[in-house]
Every structure is written in C-alpha cells, then in structure tokens.
Coordinates of C-alpha atoms in Angstrom, one line a residue:
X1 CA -16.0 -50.0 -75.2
X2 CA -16.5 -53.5 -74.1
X3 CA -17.2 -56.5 -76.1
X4 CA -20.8 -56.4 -74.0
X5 CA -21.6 -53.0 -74.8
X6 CA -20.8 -53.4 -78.3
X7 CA -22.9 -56.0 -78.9
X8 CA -25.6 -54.1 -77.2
X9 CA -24.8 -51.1 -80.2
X10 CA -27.1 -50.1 -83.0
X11 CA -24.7 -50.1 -85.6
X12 CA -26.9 -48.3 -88.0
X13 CA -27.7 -45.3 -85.8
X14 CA -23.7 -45.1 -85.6
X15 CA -23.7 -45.2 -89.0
X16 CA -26.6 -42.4 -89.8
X17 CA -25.2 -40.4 -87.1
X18 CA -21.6 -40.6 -88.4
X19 CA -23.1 -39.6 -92.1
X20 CA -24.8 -36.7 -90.7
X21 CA -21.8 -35.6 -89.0
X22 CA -19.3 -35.7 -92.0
X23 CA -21.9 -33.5 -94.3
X24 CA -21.5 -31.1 -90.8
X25 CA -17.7 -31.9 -91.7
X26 CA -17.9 -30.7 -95.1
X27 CA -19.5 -27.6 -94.2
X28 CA -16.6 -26.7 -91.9
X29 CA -14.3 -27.7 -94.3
X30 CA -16.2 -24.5 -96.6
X31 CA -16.6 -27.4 -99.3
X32 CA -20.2 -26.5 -99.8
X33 CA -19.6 -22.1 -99.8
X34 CA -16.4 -23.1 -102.6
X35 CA -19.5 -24.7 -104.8
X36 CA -21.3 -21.6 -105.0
X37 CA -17.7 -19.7 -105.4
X38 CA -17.7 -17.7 -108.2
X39 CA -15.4 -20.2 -110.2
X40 CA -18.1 -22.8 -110.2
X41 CA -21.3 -20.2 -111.2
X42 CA -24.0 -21.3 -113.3
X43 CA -22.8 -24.6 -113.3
X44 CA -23.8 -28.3 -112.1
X45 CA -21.2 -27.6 -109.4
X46 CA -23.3 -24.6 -108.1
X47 CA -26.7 -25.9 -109.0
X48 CA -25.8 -29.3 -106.2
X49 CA -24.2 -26.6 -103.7
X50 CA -27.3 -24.4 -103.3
X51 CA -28.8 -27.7 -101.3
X52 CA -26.2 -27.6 -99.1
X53 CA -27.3 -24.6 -97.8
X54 CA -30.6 -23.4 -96.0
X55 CA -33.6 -22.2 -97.4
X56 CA -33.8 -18.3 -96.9
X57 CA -37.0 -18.8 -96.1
X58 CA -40.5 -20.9 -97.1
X59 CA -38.7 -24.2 -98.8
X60 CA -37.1 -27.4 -98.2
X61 CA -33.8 -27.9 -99.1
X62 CA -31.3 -31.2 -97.9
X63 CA -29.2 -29.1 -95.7
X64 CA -32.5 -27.7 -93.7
X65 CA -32.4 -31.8 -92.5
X66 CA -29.2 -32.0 -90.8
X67 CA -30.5 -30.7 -87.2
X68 CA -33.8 -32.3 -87.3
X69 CA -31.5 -35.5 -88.2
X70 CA -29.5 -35.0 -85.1
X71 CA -32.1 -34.1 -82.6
X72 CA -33.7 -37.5 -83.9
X73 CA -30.5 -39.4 -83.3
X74 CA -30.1 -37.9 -80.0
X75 CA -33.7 -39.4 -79.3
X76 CA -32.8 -43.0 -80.8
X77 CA -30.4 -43.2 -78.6
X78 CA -31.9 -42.6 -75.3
X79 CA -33.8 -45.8 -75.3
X80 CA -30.2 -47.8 -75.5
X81 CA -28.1 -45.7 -73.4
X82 CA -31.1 -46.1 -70.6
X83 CA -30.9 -49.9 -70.9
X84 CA -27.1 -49.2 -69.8
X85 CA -27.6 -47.2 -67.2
X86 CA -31.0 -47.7 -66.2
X87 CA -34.0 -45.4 -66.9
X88 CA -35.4 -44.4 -63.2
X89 CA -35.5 -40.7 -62.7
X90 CA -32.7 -41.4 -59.3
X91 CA -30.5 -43.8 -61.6
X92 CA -30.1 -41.4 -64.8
X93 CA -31.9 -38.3 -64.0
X94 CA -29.1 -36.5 -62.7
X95 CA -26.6 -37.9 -65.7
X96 CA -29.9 -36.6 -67.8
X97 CA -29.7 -32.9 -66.1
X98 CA -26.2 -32.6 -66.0
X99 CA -26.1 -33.7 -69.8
X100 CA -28.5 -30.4 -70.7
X101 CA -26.8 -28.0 -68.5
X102 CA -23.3 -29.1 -70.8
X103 CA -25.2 -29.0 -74.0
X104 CA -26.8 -25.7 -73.0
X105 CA -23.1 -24.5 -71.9
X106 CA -21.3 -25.9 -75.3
X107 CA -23.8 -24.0 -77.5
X108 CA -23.6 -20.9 -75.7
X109 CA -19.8 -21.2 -76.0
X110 CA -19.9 -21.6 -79.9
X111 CA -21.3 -18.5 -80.2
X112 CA -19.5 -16.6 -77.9
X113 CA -16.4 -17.8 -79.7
X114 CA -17.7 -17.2 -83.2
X115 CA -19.0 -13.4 -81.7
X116 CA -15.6 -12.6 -79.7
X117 CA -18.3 -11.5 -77.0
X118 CA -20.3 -12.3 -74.3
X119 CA -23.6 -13.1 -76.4
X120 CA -26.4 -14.9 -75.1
X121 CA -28.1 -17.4 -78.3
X122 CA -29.5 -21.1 -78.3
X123 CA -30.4 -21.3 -81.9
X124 CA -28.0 -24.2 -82.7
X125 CA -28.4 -28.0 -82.1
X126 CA -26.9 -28.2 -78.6
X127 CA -28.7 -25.9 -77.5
X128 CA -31.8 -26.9 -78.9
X129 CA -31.1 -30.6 -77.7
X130 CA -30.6 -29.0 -74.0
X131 CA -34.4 -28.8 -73.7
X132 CA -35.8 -30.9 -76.2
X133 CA -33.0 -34.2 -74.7
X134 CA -34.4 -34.3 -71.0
X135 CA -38.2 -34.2 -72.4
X136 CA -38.2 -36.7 -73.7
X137 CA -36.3 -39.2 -71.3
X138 CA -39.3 -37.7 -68.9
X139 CA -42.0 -38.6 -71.7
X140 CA -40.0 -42.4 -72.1
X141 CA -41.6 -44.3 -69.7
X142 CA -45.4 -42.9 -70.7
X143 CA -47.0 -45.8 -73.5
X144 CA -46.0 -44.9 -76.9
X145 CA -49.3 -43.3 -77.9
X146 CA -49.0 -40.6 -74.8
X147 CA -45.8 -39.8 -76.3
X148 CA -47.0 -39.6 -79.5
X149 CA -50.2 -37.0 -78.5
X150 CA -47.6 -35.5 -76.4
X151 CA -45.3 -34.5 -79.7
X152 CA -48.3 -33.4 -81.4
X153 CA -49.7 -31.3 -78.6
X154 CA -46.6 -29.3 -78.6
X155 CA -45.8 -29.4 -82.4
X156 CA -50.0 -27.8 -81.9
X157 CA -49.0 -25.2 -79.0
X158 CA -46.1 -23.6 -81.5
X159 CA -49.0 -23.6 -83.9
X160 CA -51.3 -21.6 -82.2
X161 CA -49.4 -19.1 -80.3
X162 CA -47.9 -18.0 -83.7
X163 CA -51.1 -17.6 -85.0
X164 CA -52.9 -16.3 -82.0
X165 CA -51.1 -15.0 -80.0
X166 CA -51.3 -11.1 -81.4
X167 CA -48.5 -9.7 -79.7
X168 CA -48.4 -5.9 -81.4
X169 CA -45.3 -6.1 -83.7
X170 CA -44.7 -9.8 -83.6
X171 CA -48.2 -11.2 -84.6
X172 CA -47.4 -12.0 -88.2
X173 CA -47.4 -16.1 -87.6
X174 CA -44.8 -16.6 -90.7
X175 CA -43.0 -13.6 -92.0
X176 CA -39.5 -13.0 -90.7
X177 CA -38.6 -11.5 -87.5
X178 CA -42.6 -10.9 -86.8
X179 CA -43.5 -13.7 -85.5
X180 CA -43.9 -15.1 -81.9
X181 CA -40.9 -17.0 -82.0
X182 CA -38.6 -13.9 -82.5
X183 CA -41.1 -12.2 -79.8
X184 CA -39.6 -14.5 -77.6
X185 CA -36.0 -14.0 -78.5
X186 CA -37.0 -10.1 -78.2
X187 CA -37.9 -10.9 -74.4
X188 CA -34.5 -13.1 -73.8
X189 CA -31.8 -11.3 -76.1
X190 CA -33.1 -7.8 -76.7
X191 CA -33.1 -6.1 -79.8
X192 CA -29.8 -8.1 -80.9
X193 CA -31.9 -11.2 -81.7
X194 CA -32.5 -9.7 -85.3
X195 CA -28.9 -10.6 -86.4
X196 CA -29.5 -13.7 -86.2
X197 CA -30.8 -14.8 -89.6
X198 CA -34.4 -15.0 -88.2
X199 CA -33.8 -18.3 -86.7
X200 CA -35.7 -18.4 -83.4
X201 CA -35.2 -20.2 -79.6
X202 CA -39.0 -21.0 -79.6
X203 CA -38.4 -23.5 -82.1
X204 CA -36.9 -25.7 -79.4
X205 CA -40.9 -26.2 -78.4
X206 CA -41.9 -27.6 -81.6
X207 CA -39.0 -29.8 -82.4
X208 CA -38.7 -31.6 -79.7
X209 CA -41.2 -34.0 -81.5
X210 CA -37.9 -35.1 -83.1
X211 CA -36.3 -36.1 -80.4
X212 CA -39.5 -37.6 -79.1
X213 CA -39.9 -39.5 -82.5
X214 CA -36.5 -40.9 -82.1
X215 CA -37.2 -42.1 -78.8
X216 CA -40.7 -44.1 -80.1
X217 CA -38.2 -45.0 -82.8
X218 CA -35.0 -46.4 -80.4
X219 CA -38.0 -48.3 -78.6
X220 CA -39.4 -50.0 -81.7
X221 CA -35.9 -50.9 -82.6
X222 CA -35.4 -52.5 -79.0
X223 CA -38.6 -54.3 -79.4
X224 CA -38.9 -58.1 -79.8
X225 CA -40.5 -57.4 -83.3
X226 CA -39.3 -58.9 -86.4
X227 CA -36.8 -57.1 -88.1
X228 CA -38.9 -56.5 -91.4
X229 CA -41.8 -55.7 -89.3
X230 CA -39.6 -52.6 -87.5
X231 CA -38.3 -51.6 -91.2
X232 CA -42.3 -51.2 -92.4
X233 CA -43.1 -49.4 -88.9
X234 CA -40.2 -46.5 -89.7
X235 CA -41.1 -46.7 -93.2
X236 CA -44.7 -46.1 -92.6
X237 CA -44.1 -43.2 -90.2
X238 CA -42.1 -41.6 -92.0
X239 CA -44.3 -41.5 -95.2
X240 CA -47.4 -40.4 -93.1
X241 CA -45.1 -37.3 -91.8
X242 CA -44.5 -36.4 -95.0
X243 CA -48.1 -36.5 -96.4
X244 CA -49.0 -34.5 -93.5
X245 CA -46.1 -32.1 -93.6
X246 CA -46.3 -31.3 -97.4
X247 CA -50.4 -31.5 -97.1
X248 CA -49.9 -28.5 -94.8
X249 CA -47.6 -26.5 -96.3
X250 CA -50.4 -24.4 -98.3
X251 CA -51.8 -23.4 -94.8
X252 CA -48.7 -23.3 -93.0
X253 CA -45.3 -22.9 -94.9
X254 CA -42.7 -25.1 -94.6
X255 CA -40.0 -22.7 -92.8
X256 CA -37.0 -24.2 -90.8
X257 CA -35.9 -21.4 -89.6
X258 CA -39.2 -21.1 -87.5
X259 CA -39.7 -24.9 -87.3
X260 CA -43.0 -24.8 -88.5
X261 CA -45.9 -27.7 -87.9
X262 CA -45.5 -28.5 -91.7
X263 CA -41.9 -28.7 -91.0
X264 CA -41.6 -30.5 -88.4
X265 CA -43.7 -33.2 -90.0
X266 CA -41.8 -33.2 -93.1
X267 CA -38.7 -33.3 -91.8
X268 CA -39.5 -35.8 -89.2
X269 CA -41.0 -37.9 -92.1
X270 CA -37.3 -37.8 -93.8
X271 CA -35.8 -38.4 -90.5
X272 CA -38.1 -42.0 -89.9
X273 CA -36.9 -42.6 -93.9
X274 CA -33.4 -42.2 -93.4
X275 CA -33.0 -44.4 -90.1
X276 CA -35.0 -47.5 -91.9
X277 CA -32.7 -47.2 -95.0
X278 CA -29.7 -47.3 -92.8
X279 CA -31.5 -50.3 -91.0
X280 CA -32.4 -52.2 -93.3
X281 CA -28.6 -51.8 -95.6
X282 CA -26.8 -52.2 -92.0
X283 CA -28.5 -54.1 -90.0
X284 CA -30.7 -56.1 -92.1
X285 CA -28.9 -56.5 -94.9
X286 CA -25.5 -57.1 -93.5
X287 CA -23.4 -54.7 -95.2
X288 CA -21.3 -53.6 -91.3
X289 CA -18.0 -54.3 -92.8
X290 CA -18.7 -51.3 -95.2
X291 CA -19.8 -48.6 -92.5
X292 CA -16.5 -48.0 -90.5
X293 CA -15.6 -44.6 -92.6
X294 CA -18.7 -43.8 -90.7
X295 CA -18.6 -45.2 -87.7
X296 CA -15.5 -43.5 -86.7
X297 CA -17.4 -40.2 -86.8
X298 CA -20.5 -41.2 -85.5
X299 CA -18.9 -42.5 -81.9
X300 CA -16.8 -39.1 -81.9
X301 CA -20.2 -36.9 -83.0
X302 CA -19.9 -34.6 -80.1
X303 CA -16.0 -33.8 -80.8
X304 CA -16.5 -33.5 -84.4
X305 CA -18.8 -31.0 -84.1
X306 CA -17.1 -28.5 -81.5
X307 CA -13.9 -29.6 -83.3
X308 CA -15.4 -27.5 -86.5
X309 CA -17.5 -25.3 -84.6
X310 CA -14.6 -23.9 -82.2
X311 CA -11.8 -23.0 -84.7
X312 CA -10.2 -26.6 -85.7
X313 CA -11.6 -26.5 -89.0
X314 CA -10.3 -23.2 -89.8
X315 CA -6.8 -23.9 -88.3
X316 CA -6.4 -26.9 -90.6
X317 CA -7.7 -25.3 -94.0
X318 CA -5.3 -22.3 -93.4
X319 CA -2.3 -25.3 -92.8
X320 CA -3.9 -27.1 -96.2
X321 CA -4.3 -23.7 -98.3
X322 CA -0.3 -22.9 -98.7
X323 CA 0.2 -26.3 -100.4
X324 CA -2.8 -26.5 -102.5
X325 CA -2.1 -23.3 -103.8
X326 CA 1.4 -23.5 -104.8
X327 CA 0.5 -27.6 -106.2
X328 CA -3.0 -26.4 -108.3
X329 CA -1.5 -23.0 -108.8
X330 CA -1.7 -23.7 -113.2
X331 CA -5.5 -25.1 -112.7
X332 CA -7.4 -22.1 -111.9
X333 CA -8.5 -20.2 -108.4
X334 CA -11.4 -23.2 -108.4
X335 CA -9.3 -26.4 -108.6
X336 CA -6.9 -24.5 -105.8
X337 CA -10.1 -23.4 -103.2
X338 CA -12.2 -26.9 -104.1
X339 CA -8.7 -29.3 -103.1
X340 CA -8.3 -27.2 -100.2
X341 CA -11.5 -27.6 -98.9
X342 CA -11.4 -31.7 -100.2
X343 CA -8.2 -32.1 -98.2
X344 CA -9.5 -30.4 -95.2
X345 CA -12.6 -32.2 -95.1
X346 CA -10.3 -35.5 -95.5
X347 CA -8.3 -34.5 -92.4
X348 CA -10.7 -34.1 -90.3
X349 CA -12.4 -37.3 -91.1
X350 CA -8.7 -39.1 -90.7
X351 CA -8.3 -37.6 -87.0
X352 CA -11.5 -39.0 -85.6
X353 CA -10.3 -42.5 -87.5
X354 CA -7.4 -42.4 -85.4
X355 CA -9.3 -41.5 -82.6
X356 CA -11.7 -44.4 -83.2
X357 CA -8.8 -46.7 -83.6
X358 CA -7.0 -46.0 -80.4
X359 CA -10.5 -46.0 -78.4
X360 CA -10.7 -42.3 -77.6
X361 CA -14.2 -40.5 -77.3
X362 CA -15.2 -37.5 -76.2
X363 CA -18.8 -37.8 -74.8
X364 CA -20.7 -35.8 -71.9

C-alpha cells in the first residue's frame, strides 16, 4: 500500500471492520460457547455470553449484528475502491463479477469443509455478499434517492412474497422452516435445507439494503460535506431505521434468521450508528494512533475470516489447550477452557499483526 492510497483510506471503516472481525475471532477462538460452559452457569459470565450468540428465533441480540455489519462494510467500501479503479461497468465490472463468483466459491467451500461433503448452502456472509456486492455497484451510479427506493422496494418484495405468496406447506410468512424463504431453499437444496438452523438463501433479497446503505453511506463520507454535517447524516439514518424497525416488529417480527423487513431496518439502523461513532472517535476526533490493534484485522478481513472458518482456529486452540491445561490445572475446568480460548483468540489476532506489519494481504 502506497503512501497515495493510504491517504485516500477511511481509517474508521478499517477500524469498524477490523472490530467486527476480531468479535468473528473470538467466536472461532470458542471464547463465547466457554461463557455459557457449564463452569460459568447462572452467572454474569453466562448472562454477557448469551449475546454472543443468535437469537433462536423472534429477538435481537448483539451477535445477530455481525453480518449485517459486514455486508454494510462491504458496501462502504465500494464507493472508495471505485475511485481507485474507476467505477464504469468496462473498467471494474469484470473485477466486480469475478469478485462474486470468489465469494460465492469461498462460502460454498466453508461449508463443504465444515460438512466433509459435497453440500450446496449460501447462508453465510460470502455468500450472501456474492449477490448482494455486484447490486449494488450496479445501483451506484443511480442518484441516492433511486438507491434508496431501490433498497426499500426489495426489503418490500421479501415482504410480500412471505406473506402472499401461499405456497402449500411453506405459506406461514414467520414460523420456522414454513416460510417462503425455506420454500426457496426446498427448490435449490432439497429436503436437506432443514438442517440448517432455519436460516434461509432468500434473505440475500432483503439484505442487500445493507450493502446498498453502506454504499449511500461510503458516498456521503466521500462527499465535500462538512465533517459534522456527515456525522448527523449517519446518525439520523440510523435512528430513523431503528424507529421503523422496532415500530414494525409487532406486525412483522424481528427474525435474523429470515432477515425480516423489521430486521433489516433495525439492524441497518445499528449498522449507520456504529460507522458515525467510529467516525466521529477516528476520524473526527483524532484518536488514529489508538486504532492499529484494529486496523491490522480490518486490512486482513477476508483472511481472518477463512483463517477461522477453514480449520486454523481449531488447529491453534488444540496447540494452546496442552499448556493451559497443565498451567491452570489447580484453578478449575473454567479458568483452564476460558485461558485457552483467551490465548487463542490472542494468536490469532498477533498473526494478522505480523501480517500487517510486513504488508501482506490477502484480498480477492
């Protein structure tokens, strides 16, 4: 990276994006499952973990965030890698396609690896992103409002084909596994889409608005606007998402794993919310010199994530757990599993620092 190109870089969506990744880092590192581990039941410890899982079903929790976050990121972005590359449908269009075919590709692969089989899914965030990504580069160069109603209209499609739809068996809009979207996993995966959790493909559709958002957002931010005048544009948006996200909610649950209208919206609003406070305490405020523990994640995202998703996670905690065991062996099975999972969580972060260090990074 060039000095150009790194004064070109939004340091606070490296910052959010490297945040969002090292929660994603704690998960591999089975911090979060050691908090609900029966050593830490009925306790603070276990009360905190629960909200770093999903929601089983109609709720909110912080971890049901983390892929609307990306998806957002991913849109923030476009705006400044076009201004790279250029934006014309010759000039990045194919980097564009041959971007979502690779995203597709990679989260196909992570679940063939974590099925030992040939299995066909795209319920994770690359896959998601391999649809929702070259959408909304096509929708960049409309005026913001057309991107906007374009969001909405398809955030209002979802809506009403899993209410209207009435497909015999699947035409219960919000009760699990019979509803449209796991219609349409019935049609692509056969019966074998009900292991699955009851997330759905169709929620691709709806949730593009977050990439779409982040795209409005990265143009906002590129804008010749005042700084403080950007800050109260993300901070407005993202309140009015969440009035009309949790305003819905009595109509329409709130339901991730089906990426609902009145989830979309409220997740979206706490997507706008989270980039202007990283804005305004990075970029506004100054405080760069503290971000770098971040940073060093952020550029590295796409490793990171396969990195944990692929077996590396898994191969350093069973390298930590020997040691940890034999050095908390007289505190308890909780101290032992928790300072395994710490440690592993810690290594992973220290490898993409010295990748960051020594300029590697692994992008598509």
């Amino acid at each position: 990276m060039n000095g150009s190109e790194a004064a070109e870089r939004l340091v606070s969506l490296d910052v959010f994006r490297g945040l969002t990744m090292l929660l994603l880092i704690g998960e591999g590192a089975r911090v979060y499952d050691v908090m609900l581990s029966e050593p830490f039941a009925h306790t603070w410890v276990a009360s905190l973990g629960i909200n770093f899982h999903h929601h089983p079903w109609h709720g909110l929790r912080f971890w049901d965030l983390i892929q609307p976050f990306f998806m957002f990121i991913v849109g923030v972005a476009i705006p400044f890698a076009c201004r790279r590359r250029g934006s014309g449908l010759r000039t990045a269009g194919p980097h564009v396609l041959r971007r979502a075919i690779v995203l597709l590709l990679l989260g196909m692969t992570i679940y063939i690896y974590l099925a030992e089989r040939i299995v066909f899914r795209y319920w994770n965030v690359l896959a998601q992103l391999a649809f929702t990504y070259p959408l909304a580069f096509l929708l960049m160069r409309l005026h913001w409002a057309r991107q906007l109603a374009a969001s909405v209209a398809l955030i209002a499609c979802a809506e009403l084909l899993y209410r209207f739809a009435g497909i015999p068996g699947f035409d219960q809009p919000f009760v699990p596994d019979r509803n449209f979207g796991t219609y349409v996993d019935f049609l692509l995966m056969g019966w074998n889409t009900f292991e699955g959790g009851h997330w759905v493909t169709f929620n691709a559709v709806s949730t593009s608005a977050h990439t779409i958002w982040g795209v409005l957002a990265g143009q906002l931010l590129m804008s010749a606007l005042p700084a403080r005048r950007k800050l109260a544009v993300l901070a407005a948006g993202g309140i009015a998402c969440l009035a009309i996200g949790y305003a819905l909610d009595p109509w329409t649950p709130i339901v991730k794993r089906i990426a609902t209208s009145s989830f979309v919206f409220a997740s979206g609003g706490w997507c706008l919310l989270a980039l202007a406070l990283c804005y305004w305490l990075v970029d506004i405020k100054g405080w760069k010199r503290y971000t770098s523990f971040a940073v060093a994640v952020g550029m590295n995202s796409l490793f990171a994530f396969l990195f944990i998703n692929l077996g590396g996670a898994t191969a350093v905690h069973r390298l930590v757990w020997p040691f940890m065991r034999s050095l908390f062996e007289g505190a308890g099975a909780g101290a032992q599993l928790m300072a395994t999972a710490l440690l592993t969580w810690l290594s992973i972060w220290a490898l993409c620092q010295w990748m960051y260090r020594r300029r590697i990074f692994i992008n598509i």
